[in-house]
PDB file of C-alpha atoms in Angstrom:
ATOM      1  CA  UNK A   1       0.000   0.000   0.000  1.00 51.00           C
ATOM      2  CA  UNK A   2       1.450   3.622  -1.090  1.00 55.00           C
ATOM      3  CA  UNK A   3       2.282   6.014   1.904  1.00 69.00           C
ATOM      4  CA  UNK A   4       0.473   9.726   1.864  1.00 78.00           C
ATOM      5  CA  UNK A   5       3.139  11.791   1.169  1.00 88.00           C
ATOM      6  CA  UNK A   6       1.353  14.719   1.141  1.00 92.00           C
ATOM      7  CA  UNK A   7       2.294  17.326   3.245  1.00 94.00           C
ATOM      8  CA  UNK A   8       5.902  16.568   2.193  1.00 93.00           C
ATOM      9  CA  UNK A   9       4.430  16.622  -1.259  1.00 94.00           C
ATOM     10  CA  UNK A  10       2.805  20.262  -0.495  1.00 95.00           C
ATOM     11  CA  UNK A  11       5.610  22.061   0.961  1.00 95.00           C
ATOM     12  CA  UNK A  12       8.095  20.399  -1.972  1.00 94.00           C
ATOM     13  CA  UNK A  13       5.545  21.784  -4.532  1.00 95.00           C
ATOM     14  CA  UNK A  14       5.086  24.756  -2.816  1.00 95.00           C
ATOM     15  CA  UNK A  15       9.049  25.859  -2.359  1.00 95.00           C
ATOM     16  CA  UNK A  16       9.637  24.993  -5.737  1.00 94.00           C
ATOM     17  CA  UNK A  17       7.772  27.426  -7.133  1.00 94.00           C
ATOM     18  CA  UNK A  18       8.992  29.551  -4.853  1.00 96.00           C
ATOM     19  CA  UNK A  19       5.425  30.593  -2.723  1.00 95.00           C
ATOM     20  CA  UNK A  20       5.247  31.266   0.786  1.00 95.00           C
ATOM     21  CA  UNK A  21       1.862  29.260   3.020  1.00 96.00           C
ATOM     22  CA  UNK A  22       0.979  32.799   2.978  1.00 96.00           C
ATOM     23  CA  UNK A  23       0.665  33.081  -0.894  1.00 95.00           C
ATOM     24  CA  UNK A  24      -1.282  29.524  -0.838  1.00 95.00           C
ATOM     25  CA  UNK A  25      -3.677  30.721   1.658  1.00 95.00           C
ATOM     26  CA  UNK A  26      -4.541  34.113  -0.336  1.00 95.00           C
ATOM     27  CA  UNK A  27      -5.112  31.578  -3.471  1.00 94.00           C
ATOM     28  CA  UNK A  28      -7.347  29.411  -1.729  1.00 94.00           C
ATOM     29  CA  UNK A  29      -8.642  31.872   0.541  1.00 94.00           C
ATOM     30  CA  UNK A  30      -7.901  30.143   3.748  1.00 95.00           C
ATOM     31  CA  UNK A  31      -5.993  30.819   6.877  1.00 95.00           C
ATOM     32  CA  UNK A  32      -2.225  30.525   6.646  1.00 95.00           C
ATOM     33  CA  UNK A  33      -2.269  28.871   9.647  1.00 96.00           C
ATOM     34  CA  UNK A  34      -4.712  25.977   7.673  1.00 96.00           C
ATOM     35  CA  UNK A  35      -1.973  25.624   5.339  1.00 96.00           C
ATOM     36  CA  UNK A  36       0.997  25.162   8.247  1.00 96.00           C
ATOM     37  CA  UNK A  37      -1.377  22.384   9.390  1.00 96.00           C
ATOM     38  CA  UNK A  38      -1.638  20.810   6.321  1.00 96.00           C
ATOM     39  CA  UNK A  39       2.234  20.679   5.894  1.00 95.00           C
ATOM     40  CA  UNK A  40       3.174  19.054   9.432  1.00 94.00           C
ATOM     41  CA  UNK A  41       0.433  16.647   9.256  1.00 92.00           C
ATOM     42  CA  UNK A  42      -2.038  17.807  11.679  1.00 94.00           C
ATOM     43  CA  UNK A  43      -4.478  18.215   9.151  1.00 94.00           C
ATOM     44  CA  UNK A  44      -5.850  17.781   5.496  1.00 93.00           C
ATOM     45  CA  UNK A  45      -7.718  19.666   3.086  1.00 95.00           C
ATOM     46  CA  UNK A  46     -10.940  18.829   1.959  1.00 93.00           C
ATOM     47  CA  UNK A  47     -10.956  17.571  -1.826  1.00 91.00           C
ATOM     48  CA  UNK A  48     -11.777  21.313  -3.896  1.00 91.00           C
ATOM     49  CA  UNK A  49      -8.536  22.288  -1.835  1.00 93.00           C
ATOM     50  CA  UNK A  50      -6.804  19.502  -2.915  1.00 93.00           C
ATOM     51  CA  UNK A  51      -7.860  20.188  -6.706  1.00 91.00           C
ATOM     52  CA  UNK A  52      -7.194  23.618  -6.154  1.00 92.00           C
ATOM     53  CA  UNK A  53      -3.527  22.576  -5.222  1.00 94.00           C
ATOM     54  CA  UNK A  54      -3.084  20.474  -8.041  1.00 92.00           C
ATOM     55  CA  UNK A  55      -4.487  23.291 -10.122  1.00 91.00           C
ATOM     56  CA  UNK A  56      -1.433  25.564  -8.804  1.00 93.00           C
ATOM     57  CA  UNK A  57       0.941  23.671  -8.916  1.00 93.00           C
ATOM     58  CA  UNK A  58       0.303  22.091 -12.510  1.00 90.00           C
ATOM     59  CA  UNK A  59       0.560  18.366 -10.948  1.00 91.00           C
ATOM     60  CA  UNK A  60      -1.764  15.395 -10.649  1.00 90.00           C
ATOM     61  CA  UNK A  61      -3.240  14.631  -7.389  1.00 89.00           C
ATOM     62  CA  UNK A  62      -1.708  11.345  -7.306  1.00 88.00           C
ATOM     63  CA  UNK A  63       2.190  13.167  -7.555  1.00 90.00           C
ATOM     64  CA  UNK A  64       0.220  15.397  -4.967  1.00 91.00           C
ATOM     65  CA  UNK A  65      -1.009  13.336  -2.350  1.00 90.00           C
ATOM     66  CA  UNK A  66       0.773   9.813  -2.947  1.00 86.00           C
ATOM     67  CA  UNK A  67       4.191  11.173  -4.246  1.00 85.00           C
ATOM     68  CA  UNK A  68       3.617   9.679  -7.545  1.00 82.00           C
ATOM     69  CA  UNK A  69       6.621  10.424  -9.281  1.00 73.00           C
ATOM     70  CA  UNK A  70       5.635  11.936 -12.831  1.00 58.00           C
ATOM     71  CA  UNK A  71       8.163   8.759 -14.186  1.00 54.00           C
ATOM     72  CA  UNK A  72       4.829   7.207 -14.810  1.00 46.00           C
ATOM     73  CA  UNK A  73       3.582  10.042 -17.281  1.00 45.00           C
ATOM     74  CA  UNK A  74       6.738   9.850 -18.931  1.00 47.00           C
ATOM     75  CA  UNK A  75       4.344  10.746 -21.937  1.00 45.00           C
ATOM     76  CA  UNK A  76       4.398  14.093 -20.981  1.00 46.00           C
ATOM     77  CA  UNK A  77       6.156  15.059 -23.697  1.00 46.00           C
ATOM     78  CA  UNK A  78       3.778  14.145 -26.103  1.00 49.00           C
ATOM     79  CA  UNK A  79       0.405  14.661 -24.197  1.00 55.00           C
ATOM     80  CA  UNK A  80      -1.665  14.260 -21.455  1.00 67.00           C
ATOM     81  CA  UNK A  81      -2.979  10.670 -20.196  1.00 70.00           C
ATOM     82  CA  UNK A  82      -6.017   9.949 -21.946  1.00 72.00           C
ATOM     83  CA  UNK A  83      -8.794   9.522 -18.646  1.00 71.00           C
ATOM     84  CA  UNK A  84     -11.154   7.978 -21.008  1.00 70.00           C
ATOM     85  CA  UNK A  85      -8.469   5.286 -21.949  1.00 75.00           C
ATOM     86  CA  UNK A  86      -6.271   4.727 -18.568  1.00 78.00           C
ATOM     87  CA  UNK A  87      -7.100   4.895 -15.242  1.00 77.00           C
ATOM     88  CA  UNK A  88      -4.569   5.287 -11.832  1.00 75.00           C
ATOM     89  CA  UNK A  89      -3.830   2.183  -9.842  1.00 74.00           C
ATOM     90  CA  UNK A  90      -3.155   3.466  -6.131  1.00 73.00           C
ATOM     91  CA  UNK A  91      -2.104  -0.202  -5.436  1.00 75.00           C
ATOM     92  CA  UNK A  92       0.446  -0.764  -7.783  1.00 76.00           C
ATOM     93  CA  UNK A  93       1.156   2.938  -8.428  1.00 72.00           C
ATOM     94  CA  UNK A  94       0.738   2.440 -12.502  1.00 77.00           C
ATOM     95  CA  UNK A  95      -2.114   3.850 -15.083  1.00 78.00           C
ATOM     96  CA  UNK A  96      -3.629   0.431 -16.501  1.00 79.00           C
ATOM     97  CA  UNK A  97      -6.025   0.069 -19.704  1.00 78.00           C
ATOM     98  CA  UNK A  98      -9.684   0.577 -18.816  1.00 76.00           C
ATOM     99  CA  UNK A  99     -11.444  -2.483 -20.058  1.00 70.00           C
ATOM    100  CA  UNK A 100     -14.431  -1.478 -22.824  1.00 67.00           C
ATOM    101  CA  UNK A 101     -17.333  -3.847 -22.868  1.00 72.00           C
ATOM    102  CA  UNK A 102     -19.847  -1.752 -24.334  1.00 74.00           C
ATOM    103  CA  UNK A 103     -23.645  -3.542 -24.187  1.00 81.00           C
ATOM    104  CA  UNK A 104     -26.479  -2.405 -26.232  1.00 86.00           C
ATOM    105  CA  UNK A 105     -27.754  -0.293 -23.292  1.00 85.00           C
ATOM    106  CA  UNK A 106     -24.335   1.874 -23.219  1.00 81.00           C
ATOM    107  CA  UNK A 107     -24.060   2.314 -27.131  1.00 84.00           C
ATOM    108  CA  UNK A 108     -28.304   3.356 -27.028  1.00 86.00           C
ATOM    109  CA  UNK A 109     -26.933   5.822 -23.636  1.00 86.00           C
ATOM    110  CA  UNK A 110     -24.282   7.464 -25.541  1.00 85.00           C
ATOM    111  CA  UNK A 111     -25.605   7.252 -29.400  1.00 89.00           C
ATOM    112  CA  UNK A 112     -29.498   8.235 -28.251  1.00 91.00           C
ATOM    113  CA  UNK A 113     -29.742  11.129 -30.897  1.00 93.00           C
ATOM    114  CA  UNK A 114     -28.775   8.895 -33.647  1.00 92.00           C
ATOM    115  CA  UNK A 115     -32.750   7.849 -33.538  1.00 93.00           C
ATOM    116  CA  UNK A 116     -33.342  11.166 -35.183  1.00 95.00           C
ATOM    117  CA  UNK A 117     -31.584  11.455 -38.383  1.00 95.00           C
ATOM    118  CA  UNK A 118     -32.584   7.558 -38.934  1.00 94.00           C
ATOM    119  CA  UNK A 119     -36.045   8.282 -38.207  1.00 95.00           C
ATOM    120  CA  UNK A 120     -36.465  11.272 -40.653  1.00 95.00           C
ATOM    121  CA  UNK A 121     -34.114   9.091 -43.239  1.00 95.00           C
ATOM    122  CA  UNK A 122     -36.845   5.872 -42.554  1.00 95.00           C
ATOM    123  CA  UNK A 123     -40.045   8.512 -42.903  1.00 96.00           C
ATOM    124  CA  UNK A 124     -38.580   9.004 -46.264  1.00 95.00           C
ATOM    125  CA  UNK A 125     -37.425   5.870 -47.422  1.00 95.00           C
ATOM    126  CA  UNK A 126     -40.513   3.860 -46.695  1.00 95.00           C
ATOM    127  CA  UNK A 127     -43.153   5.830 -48.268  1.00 95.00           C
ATOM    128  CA  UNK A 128     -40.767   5.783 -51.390  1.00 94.00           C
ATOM    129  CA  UNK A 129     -40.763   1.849 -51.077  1.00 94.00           C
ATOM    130  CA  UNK A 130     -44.462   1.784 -50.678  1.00 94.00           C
ATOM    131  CA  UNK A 131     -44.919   4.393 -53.744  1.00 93.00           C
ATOM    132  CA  UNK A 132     -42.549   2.257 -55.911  1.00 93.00           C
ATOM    133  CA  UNK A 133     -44.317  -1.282 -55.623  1.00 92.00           C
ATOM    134  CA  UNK A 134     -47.519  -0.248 -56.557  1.00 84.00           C
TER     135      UNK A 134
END
């Protein structure tokens, strides 16, 4: 099971870019005091803090909270991790393939407005029929 790193993770992030608890706390509009209790451990933020962070300090919230080493998105380079293709394994610390087993029911869920341009193109096409075979 992976440690939570994260308020080593916090004040690494935090020092690197060169930001004092006071300058966190005026971006998430919080005490500075909530943010020195964050970084020795006596407390947490809640998750929009948490997103907030990660939205500061242009990280995931695995590198954030875990200590994820960005090794794993090595892909950086050349884009971001597609979400609707990988997902993050806490356990093993990896992004794995999501499996796609799509049913009837989730191709009618996300293709529902197809019924529209096949029901004006059948509306067409079957009085046609009926006109020809007379």
């Amino acid at each position: 099971m992976m440690d939570i790193l994260f308020p080593q993770q916090l004040k690494k992030y935090r020092t690197k870019l060169g930001m004092s608890q006071e300058d966190i706390a005026d971006k998430l509009f919080i005490s500075r005091q909530a943010v020195s209790r964050w970084e020795s451990g006596d407390a947490t933020p809640d998750l929009t803090n948490l997103i907030k962070l990660t939205d500061i300090f242009d990280c995931s919230l695995d590198s954030l909270v875990l200590g994820v080493s960005q090794q794993h998105s090595d892909a950086s380079d050349q884009g971001k991790i597609d979400s609707q293709e990988f997902t993050f394994d806490p356990r093993s610390g990896e992004y794995i393939r999501r499996h796609h087993n799509m049913n009837f029911w989730d191709f009618l869920a996300g293709y529902w407005w197809l019924i529209f341009p096949l029901g004006g193109f059948l509306s067409w096409l079957v009085p046609a029929l009926i006109e020809t075979f007379k």
